[in-house]
Amino acid sequence: MSTWQEKNAALLASLAETPNPDVRSGRIMCYLCDIAKEHPLTLYEQYVLQTESVSYERQAWTKPGWPRRVDISDLIKLLNLKMMALLFQEREAAEMWDAWGMEAYQLNREKRPHYILDDYLTYLRAERNPEALAKLLAARRSRRRPFDKGPYHDEYYPGEQCAYEELLLQGRFFQAEDKKIRSEIEELLVELYLLQE
């Protein structure tokens, strides 16, 4: 069993091997799944790592030379990250996710019927719309999935760990003590930031 620092070093070496932002995003997600088996991550630690992964995904949508298409799952990730930023009381981050969500919505090429696509812009601004939050919560709690092909917003971070719709409807937010990050994650975040420079 390797140490957490060794896994961090292996991830960074793997990311340095390729300039492809989509591949980098996937490698961060694999790291996240792998590390969580040995070291359960807090909701906030997962949030900051998801942020890094989605940042790379966005590069693959927007930069020439990386022709990755935006699809419904990307819209869901951005929606979920925006709502989590609101719960963590990170207003600037929420505004960024909102802007990225709008950008991704305009770039989206997947046009099939889907509950998120049907009213994405309303859902993206759902913190001001209790009815939209209630619809998202109902979709999360539904045993019968109304759209056969998904994906569903509860299948992506934060999944069932946090029903953000319910907390936002109740006006409950996370506090500073909910935003602690272990040194291993902090060190990794610094290196990830430097790698993007």
mmCIF file with all atom_site columns, C-alpha atoms in Angstrom:
data_model
loop_
_atom_site.group_PDB
_atom_site.id
_atom_site.type_symbol
_atom_site.label_atom_id
_atom_site.label_alt_id
_atom_site.label_comp_id
_atom_site.label_asym_id
_atom_site.label_entity_id
_atom_site.label_seq_id
_atom_site.pdbx_PDB_ins_code
_atom_site.Cartn_x
_atom_site.Cartn_y
_atom_site.Cartn_z
_atom_site.occupancy
_atom_site.B_iso_or_equiv
_atom_site.pdbx_formal_charge
_atom_site.auth_seq_id
_atom_site.auth_comp_id
_atom_site.auth_asym_id
_atom_site.auth_atom_id
_atom_site.pdbx_PDB_model_num
ATOM 1   C CA . MET A 1 1   ? 0.000   0.000  0.000   1.00 0.00 ? 1   MET A CA 1
ATOM 2   C CA . SER A 1 2   ? 1.496   3.307  -1.038  1.00 0.00 ? 2   SER A CA 1
ATOM 3   C CA . THR A 1 3   ? 1.342   6.428  1.072   1.00 0.00 ? 3   THR A CA 1
ATOM 4   C CA . TRP A 1 4   ? -0.947  9.323  0.324   1.00 0.00 ? 4   TRP A CA 1
ATOM 5   C CA . GLN A 1 5   ? 2.077   11.420 -0.724  1.00 0.00 ? 5   GLN A CA 1
ATOM 6   C CA . GLU A 1 6   ? 3.141   8.683  -3.153  1.00 0.00 ? 6   GLU A CA 1
ATOM 7   C CA . LYS A 1 7   ? -0.328  8.641  -4.696  1.00 0.00 ? 7   LYS A CA 1
ATOM 8   C CA . ASN A 1 8   ? -0.221  12.423 -5.032  1.00 0.00 ? 8   ASN A CA 1
ATOM 9   C CA . ALA A 1 9   ? 3.194   12.217 -6.705  1.00 0.00 ? 9   ALA A CA 1
ATOM 10  C CA . ALA A 1 10  ? 1.944   9.492  -9.052  1.00 0.00 ? 10  ALA A CA 1
ATOM 11  C CA . LEU A 1 11  ? -1.047  11.625 -10.048 1.00 0.00 ? 11  LEU A CA 1
ATOM 12  C CA . LEU A 1 12  ? 1.120   14.663 -10.722 1.00 0.00 ? 12  LEU A CA 1
ATOM 13  C CA . ALA A 1 13  ? 3.563   12.583 -12.790 1.00 0.00 ? 13  ALA A CA 1
ATOM 14  C CA . SER A 1 14  ? 0.643   11.155 -14.740 1.00 0.00 ? 14  SER A CA 1
ATOM 15  C CA . LEU A 1 15  ? -0.761  14.622 -15.423 1.00 0.00 ? 15  LEU A CA 1
ATOM 16  C CA . ALA A 1 16  ? 2.638   15.886 -16.556 1.00 0.00 ? 16  ALA A CA 1
ATOM 17  C CA . GLU A 1 17  ? 2.761   13.086 -19.159 1.00 0.00 ? 17  GLU A CA 1
ATOM 18  C CA . THR A 1 18  ? -0.032  14.586 -21.269 1.00 0.00 ? 18  THR A CA 1
ATOM 19  C CA . PRO A 1 19  ? -1.140  18.068 -22.267 1.00 0.00 ? 19  PRO A CA 1
ATOM 20  C CA . ASN A 1 20  ? -4.640  16.754 -23.046 1.00 0.00 ? 20  ASN A CA 1
ATOM 21  C CA . PRO A 1 21  ? -6.969  18.465 -20.525 1.00 0.00 ? 21  PRO A CA 1
ATOM 22  C CA . ASP A 1 22  ? -9.697  15.853 -20.905 1.00 0.00 ? 22  ASP A CA 1
ATOM 23  C CA . VAL A 1 23  ? -7.267  13.053 -20.049 1.00 0.00 ? 23  VAL A CA 1
ATOM 24  C CA . ARG A 1 24  ? -6.006  15.091 -17.095 1.00 0.00 ? 24  ARG A CA 1
ATOM 25  C CA . SER A 1 25  ? -9.558  15.521 -15.848 1.00 0.00 ? 25  SER A CA 1
ATOM 26  C CA . GLY A 1 26  ? -10.154 11.774 -16.046 1.00 0.00 ? 26  GLY A CA 1
ATOM 27  C CA . ARG A 1 27  ? -6.953  11.050 -14.150 1.00 0.00 ? 27  ARG A CA 1
ATOM 28  C CA . ILE A 1 28  ? -7.977  13.393 -11.336 1.00 0.00 ? 28  ILE A CA 1
ATOM 29  C CA . MET A 1 29  ? -11.326 11.593 -11.120 1.00 0.00 ? 29  MET A CA 1
ATOM 30  C CA . CYS A 1 30  ? -9.575  8.200  -10.971 1.00 0.00 ? 30  CYS A CA 1
ATOM 31  C CA . TYR A 1 31  ? -7.321  9.559  -8.214  1.00 0.00 ? 31  TYR A CA 1
ATOM 32  C CA . LEU A 1 32  ? -10.380 10.792 -6.323  1.00 0.00 ? 32  LEU A CA 1
ATOM 33  C CA . CYS A 1 33  ? -12.030 7.374  -6.459  1.00 0.00 ? 33  CYS A CA 1
ATOM 34  C CA . ASP A 1 34  ? -8.811  5.590  -5.541  1.00 0.00 ? 34  ASP A CA 1
ATOM 35  C CA . ILE A 1 35  ? -7.795  7.801  -2.623  1.00 0.00 ? 35  ILE A CA 1
ATOM 36  C CA . ALA A 1 36  ? -11.301 7.782  -1.118  1.00 0.00 ? 36  ALA A CA 1
ATOM 37  C CA . LYS A 1 37  ? -11.045 4.003  -0.604  1.00 0.00 ? 37  LYS A CA 1
ATOM 38  C CA . GLU A 1 38  ? -8.208  4.440  1.896   1.00 0.00 ? 38  GLU A CA 1
ATOM 39  C CA . HIS A 1 39  ? -8.791  7.970  3.147   1.00 0.00 ? 39  HIS A CA 1
ATOM 40  C CA . PRO A 1 40  ? -12.457 8.994  3.195   1.00 0.00 ? 40  PRO A CA 1
ATOM 41  C CA . LEU A 1 41  ? -12.534 12.553 1.935   1.00 0.00 ? 41  LEU A CA 1
ATOM 42  C CA . THR A 1 42  ? -14.717 15.247 3.376   1.00 0.00 ? 42  THR A CA 1
ATOM 43  C CA . LEU A 1 43  ? -17.402 16.805 1.207   1.00 0.00 ? 43  LEU A CA 1
ATOM 44  C CA . TYR A 1 44  ? -15.261 19.919 0.886   1.00 0.00 ? 44  TYR A CA 1
ATOM 45  C CA . GLU A 1 45  ? -12.115 18.005 -0.065  1.00 0.00 ? 45  GLU A CA 1
ATOM 46  C CA . GLN A 1 46  ? -14.125 16.278 -2.761  1.00 0.00 ? 46  GLN A CA 1
ATOM 47  C CA . TYR A 1 47  ? -15.481 19.644 -3.871  1.00 0.00 ? 47  TYR A CA 1
ATOM 48  C CA . VAL A 1 48  ? -12.049 21.218 -4.364  1.00 0.00 ? 48  VAL A CA 1
ATOM 49  C CA . LEU A 1 49  ? -10.790 18.174 -6.283  1.00 0.00 ? 49  LEU A CA 1
ATOM 50  C CA . GLN A 1 50  ? -13.928 18.115 -8.431  1.00 0.00 ? 50  GLN A CA 1
ATOM 51  C CA . THR A 1 51  ? -13.209 21.779 -9.151  1.00 0.00 ? 51  THR A CA 1
ATOM 52  C CA . GLU A 1 52  ? -9.788  20.891 -10.519 1.00 0.00 ? 52  GLU A CA 1
ATOM 53  C CA . SER A 1 53  ? -11.179 18.071 -12.643 1.00 0.00 ? 53  SER A CA 1
ATOM 54  C CA . VAL A 1 54  ? -13.945 20.196 -14.157 1.00 0.00 ? 54  VAL A CA 1
ATOM 55  C CA . SER A 1 55  ? -11.473 23.035 -14.800 1.00 0.00 ? 55  SER A CA 1
ATOM 56  C CA . TYR A 1 56  ? -9.540  20.688 -17.063 1.00 0.00 ? 56  TYR A CA 1
ATOM 57  C CA . GLU A 1 57  ? -12.746 19.464 -18.716 1.00 0.00 ? 57  GLU A CA 1
ATOM 58  C CA . ARG A 1 58  ? -13.656 23.051 -19.522 1.00 0.00 ? 58  ARG A CA 1
ATOM 59  C CA . GLN A 1 59  ? -10.291 23.577 -21.202 1.00 0.00 ? 59  GLN A CA 1
ATOM 60  C CA . ALA A 1 60  ? -11.114 20.611 -23.440 1.00 0.00 ? 60  ALA A CA 1
ATOM 61  C CA . TRP A 1 61  ? -14.419 22.258 -24.469 1.00 0.00 ? 61  TRP A CA 1
ATOM 62  C CA . THR A 1 62  ? -13.129 25.754 -25.030 1.00 0.00 ? 62  THR A CA 1
ATOM 63  C CA . LYS A 1 63  ? -9.544  25.592 -26.268 1.00 0.00 ? 63  LYS A CA 1
ATOM 64  C CA . PRO A 1 64  ? -8.757  24.955 -29.913 1.00 0.00 ? 64  PRO A CA 1
ATOM 65  C CA . GLY A 1 65  ? -7.155  21.595 -30.515 1.00 0.00 ? 65  GLY A CA 1
ATOM 66  C CA . TRP A 1 66  ? -9.210  19.731 -27.903 1.00 0.00 ? 66  TRP A CA 1
ATOM 67  C CA . PRO A 1 67  ? -12.498 19.032 -29.649 1.00 0.00 ? 67  PRO A CA 1
ATOM 68  C CA . ARG A 1 68  ? -14.376 17.575 -26.695 1.00 0.00 ? 68  ARG A CA 1
ATOM 69  C CA . ARG A 1 69  ? -18.099 18.137 -26.866 1.00 0.00 ? 69  ARG A CA 1
ATOM 70  C CA . VAL A 1 70  ? -20.177 19.432 -24.011 1.00 0.00 ? 70  VAL A CA 1
ATOM 71  C CA . ASP A 1 71  ? -22.983 17.079 -23.029 1.00 0.00 ? 71  ASP A CA 1
ATOM 72  C CA . ILE A 1 72  ? -25.702 16.801 -20.413 1.00 0.00 ? 72  ILE A CA 1
ATOM 73  C CA . SER A 1 73  ? -23.409 15.246 -17.813 1.00 0.00 ? 73  SER A CA 1
ATOM 74  C CA . ASP A 1 74  ? -21.164 18.331 -18.031 1.00 0.00 ? 74  ASP A CA 1
ATOM 75  C CA . LEU A 1 75  ? -24.137 20.630 -17.468 1.00 0.00 ? 75  LEU A CA 1
ATOM 76  C CA . ILE A 1 76  ? -25.083 18.573 -14.420 1.00 0.00 ? 76  ILE A CA 1
ATOM 77  C CA . LYS A 1 77  ? -21.559 18.758 -12.969 1.00 0.00 ? 77  LYS A CA 1
ATOM 78  C CA . LEU A 1 78  ? -21.534 22.539 -13.295 1.00 0.00 ? 78  LEU A CA 1
ATOM 79  C CA . LEU A 1 79  ? -25.002 22.856 -11.774 1.00 0.00 ? 79  LEU A CA 1
ATOM 80  C CA . ASN A 1 80  ? -24.021 20.676 -8.826  1.00 0.00 ? 80  ASN A CA 1
ATOM 81  C CA . LEU A 1 81  ? -20.739 22.523 -8.240  1.00 0.00 ? 81  LEU A CA 1
ATOM 82  C CA . LYS A 1 82  ? -22.558 25.860 -8.275  1.00 0.00 ? 82  LYS A CA 1
ATOM 83  C CA . MET A 1 83  ? -25.044 24.670 -5.662  1.00 0.00 ? 83  MET A CA 1
ATOM 84  C CA . MET A 1 84  ? -22.258 23.271 -3.502  1.00 0.00 ? 84  MET A CA 1
ATOM 85  C CA . ALA A 1 85  ? -20.352 26.576 -3.764  1.00 0.00 ? 85  ALA A CA 1
ATOM 86  C CA . LEU A 1 86  ? -23.482 28.295 -2.455  1.00 0.00 ? 86  LEU A CA 1
ATOM 87  C CA . LEU A 1 87  ? -23.722 25.840 0.438   1.00 0.00 ? 87  LEU A CA 1
ATOM 88  C CA . PHE A 1 88  ? -20.046 26.416 1.250   1.00 0.00 ? 88  PHE A CA 1
ATOM 89  C CA . GLN A 1 89  ? -20.813 30.161 1.105   1.00 0.00 ? 89  GLN A CA 1
ATOM 90  C CA . GLU A 1 90  ? -18.302 30.768 -1.669  1.00 0.00 ? 90  GLU A CA 1
ATOM 91  C CA . ARG A 1 91  ? -20.087 33.487 -3.621  1.00 0.00 ? 91  ARG A CA 1
ATOM 92  C CA . GLU A 1 92  ? -17.306 34.147 -6.156  1.00 0.00 ? 92  GLU A CA 1
ATOM 93  C CA . ALA A 1 93  ? -16.993 30.447 -6.932  1.00 0.00 ? 93  ALA A CA 1
ATOM 94  C CA . ALA A 1 94  ? -20.775 30.211 -7.356  1.00 0.00 ? 94  ALA A CA 1
ATOM 95  C CA . GLU A 1 95  ? -20.667 33.092 -9.830  1.00 0.00 ? 95  GLU A CA 1
ATOM 96  C CA . MET A 1 96  ? -17.878 31.362 -11.758 1.00 0.00 ? 96  MET A CA 1
ATOM 97  C CA . TRP A 1 97  ? -19.829 28.075 -11.899 1.00 0.00 ? 97  TRP A CA 1
ATOM 98  C CA . ASP A 1 98  ? -22.869 30.012 -13.046 1.00 0.00 ? 98  ASP A CA 1
ATOM 99  C CA . ALA A 1 99  ? -20.886 31.624 -15.889 1.00 0.00 ? 99  ALA A CA 1
ATOM 100 C CA . TRP A 1 100 ? -19.321 28.287 -16.848 1.00 0.00 ? 100 TRP A CA 1
ATOM 101 C CA . GLY A 1 101 ? -22.771 26.676 -16.765 1.00 0.00 ? 101 GLY A CA 1
ATOM 102 C CA . MET A 1 102 ? -24.117 29.324 -19.148 1.00 0.00 ? 102 MET A CA 1
ATOM 103 C CA . GLU A 1 103 ? -21.115 28.833 -21.419 1.00 0.00 ? 103 GLU A CA 1
ATOM 104 C CA . ALA A 1 104 ? -21.517 25.048 -21.403 1.00 0.00 ? 104 ALA A CA 1
ATOM 105 C CA . TYR A 1 105 ? -25.241 25.356 -22.062 1.00 0.00 ? 105 TYR A CA 1
ATOM 106 C CA . GLN A 1 106 ? -24.487 27.366 -25.206 1.00 0.00 ? 106 GLN A CA 1
ATOM 107 C CA . LEU A 1 107 ? -21.847 24.824 -26.290 1.00 0.00 ? 107 LEU A CA 1
ATOM 108 C CA . ASN A 1 108 ? -23.990 21.774 -25.510 1.00 0.00 ? 108 ASN A CA 1
ATOM 109 C CA . ARG A 1 109 ? -24.660 19.606 -28.541 1.00 0.00 ? 109 ARG A CA 1
ATOM 110 C CA . GLU A 1 110 ? -26.809 16.978 -26.862 1.00 0.00 ? 110 GLU A CA 1
ATOM 111 C CA . LYS A 1 111 ? -30.394 17.929 -27.652 1.00 0.00 ? 111 LYS A CA 1
ATOM 112 C CA . ARG A 1 112 ? -32.413 14.891 -26.538 1.00 0.00 ? 112 ARG A CA 1
ATOM 113 C CA . PRO A 1 113 ? -35.250 15.353 -24.030 1.00 0.00 ? 113 PRO A CA 1
ATOM 114 C CA . HIS A 1 114 ? -33.874 15.488 -20.499 1.00 0.00 ? 114 HIS A CA 1
ATOM 115 C CA . TYR A 1 115 ? -35.191 16.973 -17.274 1.00 0.00 ? 115 TYR A CA 1
ATOM 116 C CA . ILE A 1 116 ? -32.071 19.106 -16.760 1.00 0.00 ? 116 ILE A CA 1
ATOM 117 C CA . LEU A 1 117 ? -31.933 20.341 -20.353 1.00 0.00 ? 117 LEU A CA 1
ATOM 118 C CA . ASP A 1 118 ? -35.647 21.103 -20.389 1.00 0.00 ? 118 ASP A CA 1
ATOM 119 C CA . ASP A 1 119 ? -35.103 24.005 -17.984 1.00 0.00 ? 119 ASP A CA 1
ATOM 120 C CA . TYR A 1 120 ? -31.355 24.227 -17.365 1.00 0.00 ? 120 TYR A CA 1
ATOM 121 C CA . LEU A 1 121 ? -31.127 27.991 -16.976 1.00 0.00 ? 121 LEU A CA 1
ATOM 122 C CA . THR A 1 122 ? -33.841 27.926 -14.314 1.00 0.00 ? 122 THR A CA 1
ATOM 123 C CA . TYR A 1 123 ? -32.079 25.117 -12.459 1.00 0.00 ? 123 TYR A CA 1
ATOM 124 C CA . LEU A 1 124 ? -28.740 26.908 -12.709 1.00 0.00 ? 124 LEU A CA 1
ATOM 125 C CA . ARG A 1 125 ? -30.308 29.844 -10.850 1.00 0.00 ? 125 ARG A CA 1
ATOM 126 C CA . ALA A 1 126 ? -32.467 27.686 -8.592  1.00 0.00 ? 126 ALA A CA 1
ATOM 127 C CA . GLU A 1 127 ? -31.110 29.195 -5.379  1.00 0.00 ? 127 GLU A CA 1
ATOM 128 C CA . ARG A 1 128 ? -33.586 32.031 -6.033  1.00 0.00 ? 128 ARG A CA 1
ATOM 129 C CA . ASN A 1 129 ? -36.370 29.698 -7.075  1.00 0.00 ? 129 ASN A CA 1
ATOM 130 C CA . PRO A 1 130 ? -37.846 27.361 -4.436  1.00 0.00 ? 130 PRO A CA 1
ATOM 131 C CA . GLU A 1 131 ? -40.074 25.709 -7.050  1.00 0.00 ? 131 GLU A CA 1
ATOM 132 C CA . ALA A 1 132 ? -37.047 24.717 -9.170  1.00 0.00 ? 132 ALA A CA 1
ATOM 133 C CA . LEU A 1 133 ? -35.213 23.422 -6.084  1.00 0.00 ? 133 LEU A CA 1
ATOM 134 C CA . ALA A 1 134 ? -38.287 21.386 -5.166  1.00 0.00 ? 134 ALA A CA 1
ATOM 135 C CA . LYS A 1 135 ? -38.356 19.871 -8.680  1.00 0.00 ? 135 LYS A CA 1
ATOM 136 C CA . LEU A 1 136 ? -34.690 18.901 -8.404  1.00 0.00 ? 136 LEU A CA 1
ATOM 137 C CA . LEU A 1 137 ? -35.311 17.397 -4.985  1.00 0.00 ? 137 LEU A CA 1
ATOM 138 C CA . ALA A 1 138 ? -38.296 15.448 -6.309  1.00 0.00 ? 138 ALA A CA 1
ATOM 139 C CA . ALA A 1 139 ? -36.144 14.085 -9.175  1.00 0.00 ? 139 ALA A CA 1
ATOM 140 C CA . ARG A 1 140 ? -33.474 13.092 -6.632  1.00 0.00 ? 140 ARG A CA 1
ATOM 141 C CA . ARG A 1 141 ? -35.971 11.262 -4.433  1.00 0.00 ? 141 ARG A CA 1
ATOM 142 C CA . SER A 1 142 ? -37.955 9.647  -7.218  1.00 0.00 ? 142 SER A CA 1
ATOM 143 C CA . ARG A 1 143 ? -37.729 5.875  -7.404  1.00 0.00 ? 143 ARG A CA 1
ATOM 144 C CA . ARG A 1 144 ? -39.149 6.003  -10.909 1.00 0.00 ? 144 ARG A CA 1
ATOM 145 C CA . ARG A 1 145 ? -36.823 7.751  -13.307 1.00 0.00 ? 145 ARG A CA 1
ATOM 146 C CA . PRO A 1 146 ? -38.823 9.801  -15.830 1.00 0.00 ? 146 PRO A CA 1
ATOM 147 C CA . PHE A 1 147 ? -36.063 9.743  -18.460 1.00 0.00 ? 147 PHE A CA 1
ATOM 148 C CA . ASP A 1 148 ? -34.741 6.342  -19.450 1.00 0.00 ? 148 ASP A CA 1
ATOM 149 C CA . LYS A 1 149 ? -31.241 7.355  -20.410 1.00 0.00 ? 149 LYS A CA 1
ATOM 150 C CA . GLY A 1 150 ? -30.295 9.689  -17.557 1.00 0.00 ? 150 GLY A CA 1
ATOM 151 C CA . PRO A 1 151 ? -27.884 10.887 -16.334 1.00 0.00 ? 151 PRO A CA 1
ATOM 152 C CA . TYR A 1 152 ? -29.383 12.201 -13.136 1.00 0.00 ? 152 TYR A CA 1
ATOM 153 C CA . HIS A 1 153 ? -27.955 14.986 -11.032 1.00 0.00 ? 153 HIS A CA 1
ATOM 154 C CA . ASP A 1 154 ? -27.706 12.746 -7.964  1.00 0.00 ? 154 ASP A CA 1
ATOM 155 C CA . GLU A 1 155 ? -25.322 10.448 -9.880  1.00 0.00 ? 155 GLU A CA 1
ATOM 156 C CA . TYR A 1 156 ? -22.554 13.072 -9.782  1.00 0.00 ? 156 TYR A CA 1
ATOM 157 C CA . TYR A 1 157 ? -20.795 14.808 -6.921  1.00 0.00 ? 157 TYR A CA 1
ATOM 158 C CA . PRO A 1 158 ? -22.109 15.268 -4.255  1.00 0.00 ? 158 PRO A CA 1
ATOM 159 C CA . GLY A 1 159 ? -24.417 12.346 -5.013  1.00 0.00 ? 159 GLY A CA 1
ATOM 160 C CA . GLU A 1 160 ? -26.371 11.100 -2.038  1.00 0.00 ? 160 GLU A CA 1
ATOM 161 C CA . GLN A 1 161 ? -23.879 12.571 0.424   1.00 0.00 ? 161 GLN A CA 1
ATOM 162 C CA . CYS A 1 162 ? -25.654 15.892 0.244   1.00 0.00 ? 162 CYS A CA 1
ATOM 163 C CA . ALA A 1 163 ? -29.089 16.778 -1.086  1.00 0.00 ? 163 ALA A CA 1
ATOM 164 C CA . TYR A 1 164 ? -28.142 20.382 -1.766  1.00 0.00 ? 164 TYR A CA 1
ATOM 165 C CA . GLU A 1 165 ? -31.696 21.217 -2.865  1.00 0.00 ? 165 GLU A CA 1
ATOM 166 C CA . GLU A 1 166 ? -33.058 20.331 0.554   1.00 0.00 ? 166 GLU A CA 1
ATOM 167 C CA . LEU A 1 167 ? -30.414 22.364 2.395   1.00 0.00 ? 167 LEU A CA 1
ATOM 168 C CA . LEU A 1 168 ? -30.928 25.391 0.153   1.00 0.00 ? 168 LEU A CA 1
ATOM 169 C CA . LEU A 1 169 ? -34.695 25.173 0.598   1.00 0.00 ? 169 LEU A CA 1
ATOM 170 C CA . GLN A 1 170 ? -34.159 25.140 4.366   1.00 0.00 ? 170 GLN A CA 1
ATOM 171 C CA . GLY A 1 171 ? -31.649 28.004 4.229   1.00 0.00 ? 171 GLY A CA 1
ATOM 172 C CA . ARG A 1 172 ? -28.957 25.829 5.827   1.00 0.00 ? 172 ARG A CA 1
ATOM 173 C CA . PHE A 1 173 ? -25.343 26.450 4.843   1.00 0.00 ? 173 PHE A CA 1
ATOM 174 C CA . PHE A 1 174 ? -22.006 24.907 5.716   1.00 0.00 ? 174 PHE A CA 1
ATOM 175 C CA . GLN A 1 175 ? -19.738 26.776 8.094   1.00 0.00 ? 175 GLN A CA 1
ATOM 176 C CA . ALA A 1 176 ? -15.971 27.388 8.216   1.00 0.00 ? 176 ALA A CA 1
ATOM 177 C CA . GLU A 1 177 ? -15.404 24.178 10.191  1.00 0.00 ? 177 GLU A CA 1
ATOM 178 C CA . ASP A 1 178 ? -16.956 22.214 7.300   1.00 0.00 ? 178 ASP A CA 1
ATOM 179 C CA . LYS A 1 179 ? -14.275 23.538 4.944   1.00 0.00 ? 179 LYS A CA 1
ATOM 180 C CA . LYS A 1 180 ? -11.170 22.023 6.490   1.00 0.00 ? 180 LYS A CA 1
ATOM 181 C CA . ILE A 1 181 ? -8.680  20.466 4.108   1.00 0.00 ? 181 ILE A CA 1
ATOM 182 C CA . ARG A 1 182 ? -6.008  18.006 5.157   1.00 0.00 ? 182 ARG A CA 1
ATOM 183 C CA . SER A 1 183 ? -2.403  18.877 4.367   1.00 0.00 ? 183 SER A CA 1
ATOM 184 C CA . GLU A 1 184 ? -2.144  16.092 1.769   1.00 0.00 ? 184 GLU A CA 1
ATOM 185 C CA . ILE A 1 185 ? -4.956  17.652 -0.257  1.00 0.00 ? 185 ILE A CA 1
ATOM 186 C CA . GLU A 1 186 ? -3.633  21.188 0.255   1.00 0.00 ? 186 GLU A CA 1
ATOM 187 C CA . GLU A 1 187 ? -0.220  20.189 -1.070  1.00 0.00 ? 187 GLU A CA 1
ATOM 188 C CA . LEU A 1 188 ? -1.796  18.479 -4.060  1.00 0.00 ? 188 LEU A CA 1
ATOM 189 C CA . LEU A 1 189 ? -3.928  21.535 -4.835  1.00 0.00 ? 189 LEU A CA 1
ATOM 190 C CA . VAL A 1 190 ? -0.844  23.767 -4.890  1.00 0.00 ? 190 VAL A CA 1
ATOM 191 C CA . GLU A 1 191 ? 0.868   21.401 -7.336  1.00 0.00 ? 191 GLU A CA 1
ATOM 192 C CA . LEU A 1 192 ? -2.254  21.163 -9.505  1.00 0.00 ? 192 LEU A CA 1
ATOM 193 C CA . TYR A 1 193 ? -2.442  24.926 -9.618  1.00 0.00 ? 193 TYR A CA 1
ATOM 194 C CA . LEU A 1 194 ? 1.202   25.200 -10.649 1.00 0.00 ? 194 LEU A CA 1
ATOM 195 C CA . LEU A 1 195 ? 0.678   22.587 -13.337 1.00 0.00 ? 195 LEU A CA 1
ATOM 196 C CA . GLN A 1 196 ? -2.056  24.711 -14.936 1.00 0.00 ? 196 GLN A CA 1
ATOM 197 C CA . GLU A 1 197 ? 0.169   27.790 -15.083 1.00 0.00 ? 197 GLU A CA 1
#
